Short mmCIF file of C-alpha atoms and ligand atoms in Angstrom, two decimals:
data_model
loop_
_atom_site.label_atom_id
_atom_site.label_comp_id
_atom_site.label_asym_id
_atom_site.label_seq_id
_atom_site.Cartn_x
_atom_site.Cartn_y
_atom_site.Cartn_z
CA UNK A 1 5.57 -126.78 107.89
CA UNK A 2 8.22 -125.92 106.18
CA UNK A 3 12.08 -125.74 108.33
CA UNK A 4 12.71 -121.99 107.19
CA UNK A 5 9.59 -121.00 107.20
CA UNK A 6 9.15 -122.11 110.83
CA UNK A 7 12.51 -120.15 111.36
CA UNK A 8 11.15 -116.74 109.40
CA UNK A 9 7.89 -116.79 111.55
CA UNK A 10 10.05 -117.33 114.70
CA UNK A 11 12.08 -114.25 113.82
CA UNK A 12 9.18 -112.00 112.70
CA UNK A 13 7.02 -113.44 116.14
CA UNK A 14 10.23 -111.66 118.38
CA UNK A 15 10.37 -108.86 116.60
CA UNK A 16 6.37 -107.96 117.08
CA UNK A 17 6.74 -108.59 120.52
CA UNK A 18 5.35 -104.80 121.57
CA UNK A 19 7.36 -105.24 125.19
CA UNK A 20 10.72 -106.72 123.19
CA UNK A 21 10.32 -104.03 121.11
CA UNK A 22 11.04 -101.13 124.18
CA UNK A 23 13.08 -103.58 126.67
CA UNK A 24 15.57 -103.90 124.23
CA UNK A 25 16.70 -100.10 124.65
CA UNK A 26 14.88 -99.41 127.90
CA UNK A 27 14.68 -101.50 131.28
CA UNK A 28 11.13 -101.79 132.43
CA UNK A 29 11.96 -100.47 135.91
CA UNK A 30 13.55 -97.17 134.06
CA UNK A 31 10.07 -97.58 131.63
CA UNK A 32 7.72 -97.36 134.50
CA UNK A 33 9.51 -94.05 135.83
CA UNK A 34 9.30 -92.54 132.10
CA UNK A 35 6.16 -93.50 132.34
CA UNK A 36 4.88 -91.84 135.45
CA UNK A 37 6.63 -88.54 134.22
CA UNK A 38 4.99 -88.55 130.91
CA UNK A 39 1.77 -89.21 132.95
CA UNK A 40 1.73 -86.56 135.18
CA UNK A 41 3.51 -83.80 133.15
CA UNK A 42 6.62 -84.10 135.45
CA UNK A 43 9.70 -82.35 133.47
CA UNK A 44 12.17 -85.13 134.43
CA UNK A 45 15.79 -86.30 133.46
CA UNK A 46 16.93 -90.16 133.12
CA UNK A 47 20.80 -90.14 133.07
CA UNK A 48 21.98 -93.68 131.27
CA UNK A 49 18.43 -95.06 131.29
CA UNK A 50 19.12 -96.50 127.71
CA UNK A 51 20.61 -99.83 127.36
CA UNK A 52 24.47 -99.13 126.46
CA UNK A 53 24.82 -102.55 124.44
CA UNK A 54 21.85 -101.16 121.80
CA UNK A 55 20.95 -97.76 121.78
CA UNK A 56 23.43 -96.69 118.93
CA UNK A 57 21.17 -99.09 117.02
CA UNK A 58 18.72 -96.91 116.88
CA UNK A 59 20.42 -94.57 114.56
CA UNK A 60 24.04 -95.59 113.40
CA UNK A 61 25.83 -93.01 111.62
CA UNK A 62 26.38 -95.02 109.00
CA UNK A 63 22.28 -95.95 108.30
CA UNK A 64 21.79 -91.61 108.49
CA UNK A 65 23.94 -91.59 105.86
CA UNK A 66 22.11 -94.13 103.50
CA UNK A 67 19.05 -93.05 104.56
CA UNK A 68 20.21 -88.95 103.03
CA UNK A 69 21.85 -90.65 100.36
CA UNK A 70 19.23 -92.95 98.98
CA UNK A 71 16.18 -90.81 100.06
CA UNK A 72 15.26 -87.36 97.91
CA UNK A 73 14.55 -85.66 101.71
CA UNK A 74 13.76 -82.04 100.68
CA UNK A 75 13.00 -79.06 103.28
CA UNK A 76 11.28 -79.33 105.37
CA UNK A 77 11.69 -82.86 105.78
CA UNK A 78 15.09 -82.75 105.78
CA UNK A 79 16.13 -79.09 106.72
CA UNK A 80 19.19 -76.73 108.38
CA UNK A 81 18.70 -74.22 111.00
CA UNK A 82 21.29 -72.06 112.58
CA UNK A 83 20.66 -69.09 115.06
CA UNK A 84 16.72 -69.88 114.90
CA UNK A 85 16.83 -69.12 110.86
CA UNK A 86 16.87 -71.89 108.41
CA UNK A 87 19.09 -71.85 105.93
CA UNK A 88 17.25 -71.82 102.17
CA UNK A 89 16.95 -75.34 100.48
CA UNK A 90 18.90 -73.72 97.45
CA UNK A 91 22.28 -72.70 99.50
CA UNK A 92 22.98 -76.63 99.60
CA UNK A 93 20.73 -78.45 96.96
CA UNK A 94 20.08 -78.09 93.19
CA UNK A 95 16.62 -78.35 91.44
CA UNK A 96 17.23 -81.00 88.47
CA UNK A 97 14.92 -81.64 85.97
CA UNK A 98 14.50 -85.38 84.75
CA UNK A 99 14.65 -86.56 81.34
CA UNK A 100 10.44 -87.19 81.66
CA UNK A 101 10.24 -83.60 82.74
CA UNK A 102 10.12 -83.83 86.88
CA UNK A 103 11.55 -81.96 89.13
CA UNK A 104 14.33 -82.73 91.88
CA UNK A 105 16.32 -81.30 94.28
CA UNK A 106 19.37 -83.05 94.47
CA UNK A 107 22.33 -82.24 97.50
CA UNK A 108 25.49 -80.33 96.72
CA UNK A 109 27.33 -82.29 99.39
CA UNK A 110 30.45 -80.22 99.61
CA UNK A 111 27.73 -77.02 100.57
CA UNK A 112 26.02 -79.16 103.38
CA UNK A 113 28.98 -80.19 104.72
CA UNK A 114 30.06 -76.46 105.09
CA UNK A 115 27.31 -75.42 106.32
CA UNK A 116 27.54 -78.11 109.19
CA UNK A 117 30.99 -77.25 109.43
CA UNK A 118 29.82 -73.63 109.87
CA UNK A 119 27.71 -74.19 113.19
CA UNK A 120 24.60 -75.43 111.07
CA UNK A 121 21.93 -77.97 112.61
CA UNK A 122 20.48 -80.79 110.24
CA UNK A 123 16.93 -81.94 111.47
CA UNK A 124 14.97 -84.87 109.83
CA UNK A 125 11.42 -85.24 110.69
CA UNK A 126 9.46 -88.91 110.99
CA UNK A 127 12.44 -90.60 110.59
CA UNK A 128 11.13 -93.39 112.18
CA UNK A 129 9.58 -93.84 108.95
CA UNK A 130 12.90 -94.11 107.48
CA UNK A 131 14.83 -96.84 109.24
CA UNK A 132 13.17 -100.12 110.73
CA UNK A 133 15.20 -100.60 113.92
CA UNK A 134 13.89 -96.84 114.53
CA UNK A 135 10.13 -97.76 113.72
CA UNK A 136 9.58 -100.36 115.65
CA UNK A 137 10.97 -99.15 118.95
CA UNK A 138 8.80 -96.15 118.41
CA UNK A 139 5.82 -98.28 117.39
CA UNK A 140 6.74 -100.41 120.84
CA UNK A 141 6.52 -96.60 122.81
CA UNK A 142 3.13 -96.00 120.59
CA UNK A 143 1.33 -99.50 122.26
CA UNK A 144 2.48 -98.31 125.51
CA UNK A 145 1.34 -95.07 125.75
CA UNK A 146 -1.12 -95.87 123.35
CA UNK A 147 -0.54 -92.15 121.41
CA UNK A 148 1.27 -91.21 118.22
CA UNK A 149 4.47 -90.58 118.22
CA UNK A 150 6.47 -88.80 115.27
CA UNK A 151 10.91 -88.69 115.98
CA UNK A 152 12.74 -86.09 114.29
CA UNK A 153 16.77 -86.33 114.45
CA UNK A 154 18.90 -83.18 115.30
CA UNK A 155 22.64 -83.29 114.36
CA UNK A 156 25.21 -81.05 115.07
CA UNK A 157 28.91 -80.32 115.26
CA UNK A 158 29.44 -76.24 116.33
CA UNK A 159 28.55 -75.31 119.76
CA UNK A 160 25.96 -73.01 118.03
CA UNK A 161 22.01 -73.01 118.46
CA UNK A 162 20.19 -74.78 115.67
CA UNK A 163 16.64 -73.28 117.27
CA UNK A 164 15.99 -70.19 119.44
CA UNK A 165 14.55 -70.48 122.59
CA UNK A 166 11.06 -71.97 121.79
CA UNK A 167 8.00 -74.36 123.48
CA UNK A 168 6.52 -77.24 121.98
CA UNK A 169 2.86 -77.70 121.43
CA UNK A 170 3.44 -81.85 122.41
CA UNK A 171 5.59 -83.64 125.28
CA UNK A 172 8.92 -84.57 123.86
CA UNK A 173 11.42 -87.00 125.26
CA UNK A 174 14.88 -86.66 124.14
CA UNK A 175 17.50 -89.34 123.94
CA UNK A 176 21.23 -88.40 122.94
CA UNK A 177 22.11 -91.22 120.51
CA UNK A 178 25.93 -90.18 120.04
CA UNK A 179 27.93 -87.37 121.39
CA UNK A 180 27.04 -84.56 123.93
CA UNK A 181 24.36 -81.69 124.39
CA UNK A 182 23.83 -79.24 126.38
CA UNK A 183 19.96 -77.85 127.44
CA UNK A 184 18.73 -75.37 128.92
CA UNK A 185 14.92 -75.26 130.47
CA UNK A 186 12.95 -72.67 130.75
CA UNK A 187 9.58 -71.79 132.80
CA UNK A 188 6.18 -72.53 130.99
CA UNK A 189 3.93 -69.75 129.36
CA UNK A 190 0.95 -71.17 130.25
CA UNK A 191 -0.66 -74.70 132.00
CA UNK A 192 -1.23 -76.75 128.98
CA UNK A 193 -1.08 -74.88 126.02
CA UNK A 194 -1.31 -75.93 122.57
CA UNK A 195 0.02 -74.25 119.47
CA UNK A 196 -3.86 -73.28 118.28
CA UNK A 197 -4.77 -71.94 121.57
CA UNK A 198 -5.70 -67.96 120.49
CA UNK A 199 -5.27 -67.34 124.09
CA UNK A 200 -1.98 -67.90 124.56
CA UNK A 201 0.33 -65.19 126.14
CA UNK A 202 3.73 -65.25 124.89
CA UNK A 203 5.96 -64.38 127.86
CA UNK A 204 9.35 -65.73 126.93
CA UNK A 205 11.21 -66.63 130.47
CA UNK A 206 14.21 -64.93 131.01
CA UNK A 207 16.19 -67.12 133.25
CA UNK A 208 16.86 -71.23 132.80
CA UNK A 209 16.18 -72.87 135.84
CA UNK A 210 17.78 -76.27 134.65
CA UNK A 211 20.63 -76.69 132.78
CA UNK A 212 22.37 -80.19 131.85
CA UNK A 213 24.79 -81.56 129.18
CA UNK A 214 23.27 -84.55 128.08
CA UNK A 215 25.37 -87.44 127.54
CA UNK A 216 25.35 -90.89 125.59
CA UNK A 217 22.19 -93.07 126.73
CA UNK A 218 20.70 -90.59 128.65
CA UNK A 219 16.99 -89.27 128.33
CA UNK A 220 15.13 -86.11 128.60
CA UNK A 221 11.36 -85.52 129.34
CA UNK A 222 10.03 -82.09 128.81
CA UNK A 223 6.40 -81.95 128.72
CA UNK A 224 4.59 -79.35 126.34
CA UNK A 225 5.05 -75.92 126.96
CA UNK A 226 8.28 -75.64 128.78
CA UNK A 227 10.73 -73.34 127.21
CA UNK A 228 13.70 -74.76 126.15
CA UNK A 229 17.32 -74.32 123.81
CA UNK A 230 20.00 -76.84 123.17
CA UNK A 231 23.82 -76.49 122.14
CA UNK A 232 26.01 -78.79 121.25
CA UNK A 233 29.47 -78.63 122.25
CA UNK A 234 31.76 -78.52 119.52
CA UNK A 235 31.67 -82.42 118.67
CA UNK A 236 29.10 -84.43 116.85
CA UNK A 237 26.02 -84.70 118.40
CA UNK A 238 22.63 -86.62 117.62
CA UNK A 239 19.75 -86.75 119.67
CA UNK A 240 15.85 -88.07 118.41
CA UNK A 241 13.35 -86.35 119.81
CA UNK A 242 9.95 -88.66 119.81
CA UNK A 243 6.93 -86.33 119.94
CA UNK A 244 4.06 -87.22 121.74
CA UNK A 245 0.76 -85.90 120.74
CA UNK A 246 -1.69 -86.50 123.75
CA UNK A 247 -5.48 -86.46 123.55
CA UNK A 248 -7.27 -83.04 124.86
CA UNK A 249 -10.77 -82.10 126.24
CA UNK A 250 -10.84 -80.22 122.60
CA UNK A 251 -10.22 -83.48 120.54
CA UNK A 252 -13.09 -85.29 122.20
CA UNK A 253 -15.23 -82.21 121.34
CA UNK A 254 -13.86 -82.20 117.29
CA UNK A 255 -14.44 -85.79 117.80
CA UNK A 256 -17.98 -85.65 118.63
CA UNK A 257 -18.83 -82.84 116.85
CA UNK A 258 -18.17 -85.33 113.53
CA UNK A 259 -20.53 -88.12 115.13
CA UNK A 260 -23.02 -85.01 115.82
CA UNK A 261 -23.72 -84.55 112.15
CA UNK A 262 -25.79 -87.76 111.95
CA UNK A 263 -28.12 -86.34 114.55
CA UNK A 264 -31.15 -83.86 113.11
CA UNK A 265 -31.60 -81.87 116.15
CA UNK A 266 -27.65 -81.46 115.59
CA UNK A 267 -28.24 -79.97 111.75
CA UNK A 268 -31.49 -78.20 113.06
CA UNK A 269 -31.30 -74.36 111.90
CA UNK A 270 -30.86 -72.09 114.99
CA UNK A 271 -34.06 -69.78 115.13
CA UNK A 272 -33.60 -66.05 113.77
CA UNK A 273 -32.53 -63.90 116.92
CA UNK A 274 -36.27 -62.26 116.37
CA UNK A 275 -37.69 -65.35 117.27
CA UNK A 276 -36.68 -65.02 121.36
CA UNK A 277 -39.28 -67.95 122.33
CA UNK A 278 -38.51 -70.33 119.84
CA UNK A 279 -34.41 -69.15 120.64
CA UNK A 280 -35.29 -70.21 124.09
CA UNK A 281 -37.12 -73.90 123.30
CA UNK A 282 -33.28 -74.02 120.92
CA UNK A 283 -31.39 -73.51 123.89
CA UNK A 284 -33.20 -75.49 126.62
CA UNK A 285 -33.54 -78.45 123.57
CA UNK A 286 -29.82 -78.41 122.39
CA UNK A 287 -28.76 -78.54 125.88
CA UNK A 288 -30.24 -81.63 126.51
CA UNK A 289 -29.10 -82.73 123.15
CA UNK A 290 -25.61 -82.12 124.31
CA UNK A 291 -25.80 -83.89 127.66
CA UNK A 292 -27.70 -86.97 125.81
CA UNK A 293 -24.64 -86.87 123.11
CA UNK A 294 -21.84 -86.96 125.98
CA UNK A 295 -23.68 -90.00 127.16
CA UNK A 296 -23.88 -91.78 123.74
CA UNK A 297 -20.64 -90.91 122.42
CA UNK A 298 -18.54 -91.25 125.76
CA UNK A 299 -15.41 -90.46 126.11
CA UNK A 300 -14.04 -94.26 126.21
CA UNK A 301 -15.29 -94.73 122.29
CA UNK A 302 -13.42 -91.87 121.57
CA UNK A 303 -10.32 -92.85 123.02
CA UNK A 304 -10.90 -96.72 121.14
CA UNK A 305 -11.42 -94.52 117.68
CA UNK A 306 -8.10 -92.53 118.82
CA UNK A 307 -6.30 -95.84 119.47
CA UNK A 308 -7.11 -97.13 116.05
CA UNK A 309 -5.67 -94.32 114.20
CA UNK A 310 -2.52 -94.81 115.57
CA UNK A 311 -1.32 -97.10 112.55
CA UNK A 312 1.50 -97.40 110.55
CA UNK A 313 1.37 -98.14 106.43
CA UNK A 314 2.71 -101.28 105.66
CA UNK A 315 3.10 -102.15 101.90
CA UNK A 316 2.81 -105.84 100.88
CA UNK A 317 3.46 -106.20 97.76
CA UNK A 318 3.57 -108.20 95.13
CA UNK A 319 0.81 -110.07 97.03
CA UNK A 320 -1.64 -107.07 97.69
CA UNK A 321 -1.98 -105.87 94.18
CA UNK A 322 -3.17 -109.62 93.40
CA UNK A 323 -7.34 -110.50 92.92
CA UNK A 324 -6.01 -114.43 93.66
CA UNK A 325 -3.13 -113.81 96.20
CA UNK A 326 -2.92 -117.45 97.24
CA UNK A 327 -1.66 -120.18 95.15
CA UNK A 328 -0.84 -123.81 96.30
CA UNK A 329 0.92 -125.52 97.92
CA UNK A 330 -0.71 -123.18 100.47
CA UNK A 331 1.40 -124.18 103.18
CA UNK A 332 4.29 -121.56 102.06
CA UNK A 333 1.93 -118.65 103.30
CA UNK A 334 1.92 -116.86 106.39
CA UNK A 335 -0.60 -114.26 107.69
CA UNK A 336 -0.04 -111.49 110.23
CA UNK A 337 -1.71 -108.80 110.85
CA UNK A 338 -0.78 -104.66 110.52
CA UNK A 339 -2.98 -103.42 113.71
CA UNK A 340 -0.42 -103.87 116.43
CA UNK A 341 -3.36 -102.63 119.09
CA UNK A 342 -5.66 -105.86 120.57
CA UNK A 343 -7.81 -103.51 122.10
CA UNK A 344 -9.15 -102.43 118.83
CA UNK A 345 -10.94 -105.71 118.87
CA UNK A 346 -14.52 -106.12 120.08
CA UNK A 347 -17.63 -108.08 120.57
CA UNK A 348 -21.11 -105.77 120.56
CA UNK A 349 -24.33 -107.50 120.25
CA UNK A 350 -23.48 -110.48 119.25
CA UNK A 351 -21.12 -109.24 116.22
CA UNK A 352 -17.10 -108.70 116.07
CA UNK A 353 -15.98 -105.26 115.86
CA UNK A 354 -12.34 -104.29 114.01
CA UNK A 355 -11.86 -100.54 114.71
CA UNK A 356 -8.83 -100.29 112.01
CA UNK A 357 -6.92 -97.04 111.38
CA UNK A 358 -10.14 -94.93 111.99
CA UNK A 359 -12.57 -97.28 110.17
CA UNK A 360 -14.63 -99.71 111.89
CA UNK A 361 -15.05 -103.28 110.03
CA UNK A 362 -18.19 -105.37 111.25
CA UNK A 363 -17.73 -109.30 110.90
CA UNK A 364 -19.89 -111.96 112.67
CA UNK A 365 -19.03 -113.66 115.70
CA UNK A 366 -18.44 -116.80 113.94
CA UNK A 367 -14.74 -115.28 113.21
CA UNK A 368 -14.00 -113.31 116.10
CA UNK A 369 -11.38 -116.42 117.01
CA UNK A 370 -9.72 -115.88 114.09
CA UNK A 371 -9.60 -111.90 114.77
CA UNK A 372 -8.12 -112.70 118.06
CA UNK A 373 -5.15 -114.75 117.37
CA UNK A 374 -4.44 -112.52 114.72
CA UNK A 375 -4.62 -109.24 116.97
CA UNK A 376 -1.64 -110.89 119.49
CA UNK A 377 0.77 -109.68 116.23
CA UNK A 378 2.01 -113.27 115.68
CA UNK A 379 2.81 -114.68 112.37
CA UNK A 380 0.67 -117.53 111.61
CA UNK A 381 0.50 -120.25 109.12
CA UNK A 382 -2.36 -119.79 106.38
CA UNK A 383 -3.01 -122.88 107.26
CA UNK A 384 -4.10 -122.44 110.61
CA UNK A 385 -5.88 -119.31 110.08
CA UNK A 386 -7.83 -121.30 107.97
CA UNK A 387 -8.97 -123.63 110.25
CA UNK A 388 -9.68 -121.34 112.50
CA UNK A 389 -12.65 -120.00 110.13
CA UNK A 390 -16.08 -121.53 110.52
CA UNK A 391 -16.14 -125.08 109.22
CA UNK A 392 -18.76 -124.68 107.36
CA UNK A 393 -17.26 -121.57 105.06
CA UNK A 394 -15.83 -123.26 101.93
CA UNK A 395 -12.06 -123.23 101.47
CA UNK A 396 -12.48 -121.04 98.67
CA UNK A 397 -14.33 -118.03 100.03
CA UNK A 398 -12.27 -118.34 102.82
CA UNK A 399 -9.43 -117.51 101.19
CA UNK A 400 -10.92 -114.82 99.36
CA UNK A 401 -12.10 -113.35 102.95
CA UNK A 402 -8.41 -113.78 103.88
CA UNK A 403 -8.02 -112.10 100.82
CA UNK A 404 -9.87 -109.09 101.23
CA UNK A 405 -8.68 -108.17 104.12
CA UNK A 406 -5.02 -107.92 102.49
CA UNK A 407 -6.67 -105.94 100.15
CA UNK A 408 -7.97 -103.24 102.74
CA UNK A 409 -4.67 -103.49 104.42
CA UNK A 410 -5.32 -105.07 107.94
CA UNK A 411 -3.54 -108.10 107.44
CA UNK A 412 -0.31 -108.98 105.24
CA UNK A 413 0.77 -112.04 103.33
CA UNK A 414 4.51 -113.51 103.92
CA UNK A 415 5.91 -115.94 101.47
CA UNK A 416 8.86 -118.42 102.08
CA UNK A 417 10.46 -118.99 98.78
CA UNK A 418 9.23 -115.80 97.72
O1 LIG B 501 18.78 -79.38 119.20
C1 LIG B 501 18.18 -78.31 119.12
O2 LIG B 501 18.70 -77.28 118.65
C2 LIG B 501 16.78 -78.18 119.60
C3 LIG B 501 16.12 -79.49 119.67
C4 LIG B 501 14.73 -79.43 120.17
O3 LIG B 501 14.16 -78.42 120.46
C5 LIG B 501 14.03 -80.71 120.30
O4 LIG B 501 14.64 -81.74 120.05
O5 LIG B 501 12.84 -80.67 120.69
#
């Protein structure tokens, strides 16, 4: 193989390294107490827990400023609150039209910049999706908690509030980037509450019963629910905020209620209420029904299907947009894969299972090996992956199974030379 190539797959194999991808901005002792507070709902604060040679990295001022510059971020992607009330797109962007006719809002810098200067917050949302160093630390946090994660980033300068006192539907876990902030937590409203709970009593807690001014490299857990408000203190401040969207009793239901549709006695009309004995056969019938569903559909397959829906786009092009991807000399092409999850991997009677971003692929067994060394998120040489196929597959409709699974998106094509 190829010097550089050797080099490029050496570089991409470190940075796909899920535990790399988290030690490199959090020790795994201060990881494993993050962990445990996340687990058990513990509202908990980790002063300096972020490594102090890299955690700027993970958003320098100066890549937030190319990433507003070079990215058309309009509300509410990109939005400014003050006082709890956001401040209308228009007061600090234009709508231009194109010469083609489309419409774009465009920044009047000199108005943002007063309005930050005026006490204003700036909050981008997902935007991990927006900077790589960013993505994959939060794709690291996604394998180990195995949930999805979305990071907005709040900015401000004026020791005013950019949100009112509110309580977030998801666990959040804070981590000042640059500058100071101050928070203040609240009480809960209710055990566990979720933002489409119809039952949920709004009591809005009076008094804070923790207040602390967060400082460079520390971190912040406050699990859903808790009431809380930040300020910052009259300096520039940036904090991420990674929100955590756990799994609930009432997913697995939604969940199951999909797989429930292929049942009959689950699309079965429900007698007419003047029909009491046949409503009573219903009841005693769909109650079994249930209990025999739970069984089928258990709660471990829906937390595999959950798993393989946390995935992130990847675009690989030129090559994916090819029929014939690979040309020779094949030996400039390496293969990895975009499922960063092993678990999604599986052998059921006799047959290899891929549960991909919420679709499951069905192969045979003959290339689960090839599946597996894919699934550790190494880069590979074609060539290997090729050999790896059964022997008695031809080259060519190898590489068009190779192919179609660039096609569908579960594995990507890198090129030396490209
Ligand atoms: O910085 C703020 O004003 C509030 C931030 C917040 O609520 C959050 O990051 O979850």
């Amino acid at each position: 193989m190829q010097q550089h190539l050797k080099k490029m797959m050496e570089n991409a194999l470190t940075e796909h390294e899920t535990p790399h991808r988290v030690n490199r901005y959090i020790s795994e002792a201060d990881w494993d107490k993050i962990y445990e507070a996340i687990k058990t709902h513990e509202f908990s604060f980790f002063p300096n827990s972020l490594n102090p040679n890299s955690y700027k990295n993970l958003m320098p001022w100066e890549s937030l400023n190319k990433i507003i510059t070079e990215h058309r971020l309009c509300s509410p992607r990109m939005r400014l609150f003050k006082n709890g009330e956001s401040i209308p797109e228009n007061d600090y962007s234009v709508s231009k039209i194109s010469p083609g006719n489309t419409v774009f809002i465009d920044i009047l810098v000199e108005r943002l910049y007063y309005y930050l200067r005026e006490g204003a917050s700036l909050i981008i949302d997902a935007i991990e999706e927006l900077y790589q160093p960013l993505k994959d630390f939060t794709i690291g946090l996604e394998n180990l908690l195995n949930l999805p994660i979305k990071v907005n980033a709040y900015l401000s300068w004026k020791d005013v509030r950019g949100f009112e006192k509110h309580w977030d539907g998801h666990d959040v876990l804070i981590l000042q980037i640059h500058g100071k902030k101050k928070w203040f937590i609240y009480g809960k409203t209710q055990k566990y509450p979720v933002y489409m709970n119809p039952h949920c009593e709004i009591n809005v807690p009076e008094k804070h019963i923790w207040d602390k001014t967060l400082e460079e490299g520390d971190l912040l857990y406050i699990p859903r629910g808790m009431w809380h408000h930040a300020e910052a203190i009259n300096e520039p401040s940036l904090h991420l905020t990674f929100g955590i969207k756990r799994n609930i009793a009432t997913d697995y239901i939604n969940w199951l209620q999909e797989q429930l549709f292929k049942k009959e006695e689950f699309r079965k009309d429900i007698p007419f209420s003047d029909e009491i004995i046949k409503l009573d056969e219903y009841q005693r019938d769909i109650k079994k029904s249930i209990i025999h569903a739970l069984e089928e559909y258990t709660l471990e397959s829906f937390l595999i299907y959950k798993r393989s829906k946390i995935h992130r786009k990847s675009i690989n092009l030129p090559f994916a947009a090819q029929s014939l991807i690979f040309k020779k000399p094949l030996n400039e092409y390496a293969i990895k894969t975009t499922c960063y999850n092993s678990s999604n991997l599986d052998i059921k009677n006799g047959n290899g299972i891929l549960k991909f971003n919420g679709k499951v692929l069905h192969f045979s067994k003959s290339c689960y090996n090839f599946f597996s060394v894919l699934s550790n998120n190494e880069v590979h040489s074609l060539e290997k992956l090729l050999n790896i196929l059964p022997k008695k597959t031809n080259q060519e409709n190898k590489l068009l199974f190779i192919t179609s699974l660039v096609h569908k998106g579960i594995i990507e094509v890198l090129k030396y030379n490209n």
